[in-house]
Amino acid sequence: KAPLTNLDSLVGTLVPGAEITTEGLLLQFSDEELVMLAYALEQITEAASRKLVTELETRDELRSTCMHRREYLQLLESVG
């Protein structure tokens, strides 16, 4: 169970909702391969969750900046 490298890059390439494997391929996997896939999926899920949290934090910061700029612009317009 070695940790996967470049998970952030991998998560960035995945399309939301896309299938990572097919049922036919899973049926061909041995038990050991299924365990390895499950471990890899767990790591990918954790990396995707971290990315989502980071993106939500960034969005909130940008929203706050936009709100402050909008309020400042309204203040300038009311003075001028």
Coordinates of C-alpha atoms in Angstrom, one line a residue:
K1 CA 0.0 0.0 0.0
A2 CA 2.3 2.7 -1.3
P3 CA 0.9 6.2 -1.3
L4 CA 0.2 7.6 -4.8
T5 CA 2.2 10.5 -6.0
N6 CA 1.0 13.6 -7.9
L7 CA -2.5 13.1 -6.6
D8 CA -3.4 16.8 -7.1
S9 CA -2.5 16.5 -10.8
L10 CA -4.5 13.3 -11.1
V11 CA -7.5 14.9 -9.4
G12 CA -7.2 17.8 -11.8
T13 CA -7.5 15.6 -14.8
L14 CA -10.5 13.7 -13.6
V15 CA -13.9 14.8 -15.0
P16 CA -16.5 15.1 -12.3
G17 CA -18.8 12.1 -12.5
A18 CA -16.6 10.2 -14.9
E19 CA -16.1 6.5 -14.5
I20 CA -12.6 5.4 -13.5
T21 CA -13.1 1.8 -14.5
T22 CA -15.8 -0.5 -15.9
E23 CA -17.7 -3.4 -14.5
G24 CA -16.1 -5.7 -17.1
L25 CA -12.6 -4.7 -16.0
L26 CA -13.4 -5.1 -12.3
L27 CA -14.6 -8.6 -13.0
Q28 CA -11.2 -9.4 -14.4
F29 CA -9.3 -8.1 -11.3
S30 CA -7.9 -10.5 -8.7
D31 CA -8.8 -9.9 -5.0
E32 CA -5.4 -8.3 -4.5
E33 CA -5.9 -5.9 -7.4
L34 CA -9.3 -5.0 -6.1
V35 CA -7.8 -4.1 -2.7
M36 CA -5.1 -2.0 -4.4
L37 CA -7.8 -0.2 -6.5
A38 CA -9.9 0.4 -3.4
Y39 CA -6.8 1.9 -1.6
A40 CA -6.0 4.1 -4.7
L41 CA -9.6 5.3 -4.8
E42 CA -9.5 6.1 -1.1
Q43 CA -6.4 8.3 -1.7
I44 CA -8.0 10.0 -4.8
T45 CA -11.2 10.7 -2.8
E46 CA -9.2 12.3 0.0
A47 CA -7.2 14.4 -2.4
A48 CA -10.4 15.5 -4.2
S49 CA -11.9 16.5 -0.9
R50 CA -8.9 18.6 0.1
K51 CA -9.0 20.3 -3.4
L52 CA -12.7 21.0 -2.9
V53 CA -12.2 22.6 0.5
T54 CA -9.3 24.7 -0.9
E55 CA -11.4 25.8 -3.9
L56 CA -14.4 26.7 -1.6
E57 CA -12.1 28.7 0.7
T58 CA -10.7 30.6 -2.4
R59 CA -14.2 31.2 -3.7
D60 CA -15.3 32.6 -0.3
E61 CA -12.2 34.9 -0.2
L62 CA -13.0 36.2 -3.7
R63 CA -16.6 36.7 -2.8
S64 CA -15.6 38.7 0.2
T65 CA -13.2 40.8 -1.9
C66 CA -15.9 41.4 -4.5
M67 CA -18.4 42.5 -1.8
H68 CA -15.9 44.9 -0.3
R69 CA -15.1 46.4 -3.7
R70 CA -18.8 46.7 -4.5
E71 CA -19.5 48.5 -1.2
Y72 CA -16.5 50.8 -1.8
L73 CA -17.7 51.6 -5.3
Q74 CA -21.2 52.4 -4.0
L75 CA -19.7 54.7 -1.4
L76 CA -17.6 56.5 -4.0
E77 CA -20.7 56.9 -6.3
S78 CA -22.8 58.3 -3.4
V79 CA -20.0 60.9 -2.6
G80 CA -19.3 61.9 -6.1

